[in-house]
PDB file of C-alpha atoms in Angstrom:
ATOM      1  CA  MET A   1      -5.622  -5.555   1.879  1.00 88.00           C
ATOM      2  CA  PRO A   2      -3.428  -2.717   0.578  1.00 96.00           C
ATOM      3  CA  SER A   3      -0.190  -2.113   2.466  1.00 97.00           C
ATOM      4  CA  LYS A   4       2.962  -0.073   2.186  1.00 98.00           C
ATOM      5  CA  SER A   5       6.372  -0.270   3.907  1.00 98.00           C
ATOM      6  CA  VAL A   6       7.677   3.144   4.993  1.00 98.00           C
ATOM      7  CA  VAL A   7      10.548   4.542   7.011  1.00 98.00           C
ATOM      8  CA  VAL A   8       9.719   6.595  10.141  1.00 98.00           C
ATOM      9  CA  GLY A   9      10.754  10.215   9.448  1.00 96.00           C
ATOM     10  CA  SER A  10      10.142  11.896  12.811  1.00 95.00           C
ATOM     11  CA  ALA A  11      13.373  12.638  14.630  1.00 93.00           C
ATOM     12  CA  VAL A  12      11.953  11.227  17.868  1.00 93.00           C
ATOM     13  CA  GLY A  13      10.181   8.331  16.196  1.00 96.00           C
ATOM     14  CA  LEU A  14       6.495   7.556  16.657  1.00 96.00           C
ATOM     15  CA  HIS A  15       6.152   9.116  20.094  1.00 94.00           C
ATOM     16  CA  ALA A  16       3.529  11.473  21.613  1.00 95.00           C
ATOM     17  CA  ARG A  17       3.259  14.339  19.099  1.00 95.00           C
ATOM     18  CA  PRO A  18       3.699  12.359  15.869  1.00 96.00           C
ATOM     19  CA  ALA A  19       1.451   9.564  17.165  1.00 97.00           C
ATOM     20  CA  ALA A  20      -1.300  12.066  18.058  1.00 97.00           C
ATOM     21  CA  ILE A  21      -1.142  13.721  14.600  1.00 97.00           C
ATOM     22  CA  ILE A  22      -1.284  10.303  12.847  1.00 98.00           C
ATOM     23  CA  ALA A  23      -4.089   9.048  15.048  1.00 98.00           C
ATOM     24  CA  GLU A  24      -6.154  12.151  14.508  1.00 97.00           C
ATOM     25  CA  LYS A  25      -5.808  11.859  10.743  1.00 98.00           C
ATOM     26  CA  ALA A  26      -6.542   8.155  10.767  1.00 97.00           C
ATOM     27  CA  ALA A  27      -9.744   8.719  12.784  1.00 97.00           C
ATOM     28  CA  GLU A  28     -10.865  11.309  10.240  1.00 97.00           C
ATOM     29  CA  LEU A  29     -10.391   8.926   7.276  1.00 96.00           C
ATOM     30  CA  GLY A  30     -13.216   6.600   8.335  1.00 89.00           C
ATOM     31  CA  SER A  31     -11.240   3.568   7.180  1.00 92.00           C
ATOM     32  CA  ASP A  32      -9.462   0.863   9.156  1.00 96.00           C
ATOM     33  CA  VAL A  33      -5.717   1.532   8.958  1.00 98.00           C
ATOM     34  CA  THR A  34      -2.963  -0.198  10.977  1.00 98.00           C
ATOM     35  CA  ILE A  35       0.701   0.410  11.546  1.00 98.00           C
ATOM     36  CA  ASN A  36       2.550  -2.852  12.248  1.00 98.00           C
ATOM     37  CA  GLY A  37      -0.809  -4.376  13.130  1.00 97.00           C
ATOM     38  CA  VAL A  38      -1.930  -1.814  15.650  1.00 98.00           C
ATOM     39  CA  ASP A  39      -4.854   0.616  15.182  1.00 98.00           C
ATOM     40  CA  ALA A  40      -3.546   3.822  13.570  1.00 98.00           C
ATOM     41  CA  SER A  41      -6.377   5.831  15.096  1.00 97.00           C
ATOM     42  CA  SER A  42      -5.020   5.195  18.622  1.00 97.00           C
ATOM     43  CA  SER A  43      -2.025   7.340  19.601  1.00 97.00           C
ATOM     44  CA  LEU A  44      -1.363   5.089  22.583  1.00 98.00           C
ATOM     45  CA  MET A  45      -1.225   1.980  20.430  1.00 98.00           C
ATOM     46  CA  ILE A  46       1.133   3.717  17.969  1.00 98.00           C
ATOM     47  CA  MET A  47       3.436   4.711  20.817  1.00 97.00           C
ATOM     48  CA  THR A  48       3.565   1.127  22.076  1.00 97.00           C
ATOM     49  CA  LEU A  49       5.338   0.129  18.844  1.00 97.00           C
ATOM     50  CA  GLY A  50       8.487   1.908  19.987  1.00 95.00           C
ATOM     51  CA  ALA A  51       9.284   2.752  16.358  1.00 97.00           C
ATOM     52  CA  GLY A  52      12.231   5.115  16.133  1.00 96.00           C
ATOM     53  CA  ASN A  53      13.583   7.400  13.435  1.00 96.00           C
ATOM     54  CA  GLY A  54      14.765   5.306  10.471  1.00 97.00           C
ATOM     55  CA  ASP A  55      12.782   2.203  11.464  1.00 97.00           C
ATOM     56  CA  THR A  56      10.645   0.564   8.771  1.00 98.00           C
ATOM     57  CA  VAL A  57       6.954   0.016   9.542  1.00 98.00           C
ATOM     58  CA  GLU A  58       4.104  -1.539   7.595  1.00 98.00           C
ATOM     59  CA  VAL A  59       0.990   0.589   7.025  1.00 98.00           C
ATOM     60  CA  ALA A  60      -2.036  -1.456   5.955  1.00 98.00           C
ATOM     61  CA  GLY A  61      -5.762  -0.887   5.601  1.00 97.00           C
ATOM     62  CA  ASP A  62      -8.984  -1.393   3.734  1.00 95.00           C
ATOM     63  CA  ASP A  63      -8.462   1.558   1.373  1.00 95.00           C
ATOM     64  CA  GLN A  64      -5.340   2.389  -0.671  1.00 97.00           C
ATOM     65  CA  SER A  65      -5.928   6.096  -0.353  1.00 97.00           C
ATOM     66  CA  ALA A  66      -6.100   5.879   3.426  1.00 97.00           C
ATOM     67  CA  VAL A  67      -2.953   3.753   3.521  1.00 98.00           C
ATOM     68  CA  ASP A  68      -1.121   6.283   1.337  1.00 98.00           C
ATOM     69  CA  THR A  69      -2.270   9.178   3.556  1.00 98.00           C
ATOM     70  CA  ILE A  70      -1.050   7.594   6.790  1.00 98.00           C
ATOM     71  CA  ALA A  71       2.155   6.288   5.180  1.00 98.00           C
ATOM     72  CA  ALA A  72       2.961   9.860   4.054  1.00 98.00           C
ATOM     73  CA  LEU A  73       2.506  11.109   7.615  1.00 97.00           C
ATOM     74  CA  VAL A  74       4.759   8.389   9.028  1.00 98.00           C
ATOM     75  CA  GLU A  75       7.487   9.412   6.552  1.00 97.00           C
ATOM     76  CA  GLN A  76       7.373  13.084   7.561  1.00 96.00           C
ATOM     77  CA  ASP A  77       9.274  14.696  10.429  1.00 95.00           C
ATOM     78  CA  LEU A  78       6.189  15.636  12.428  1.00 92.00           C
ATOM     79  CA  ASP A  79       8.284  17.247  15.166  1.00 83.00           C
ATOM     80  CA  ALA A  80       9.744  19.859  12.863  1.00 70.00           C
TER      81      ALA A  80
END
């Protein structure tokens, strides 16, 4: 299972807006992707991680391309 460690880039961490953007994209990919073991297509599950700016999280999934796509979103400041 491909995985990648990334640092959370959003100033507020993985809260409502960033989580919604990530979850929407993960749902579009049609591949199972997780962030620290929770379903990346669920904004509620992402928010339960409590991951803040600068925290390191593990993005994993069935497809390397999907993992890279979600990892890139996690690294961005999605509140900018």
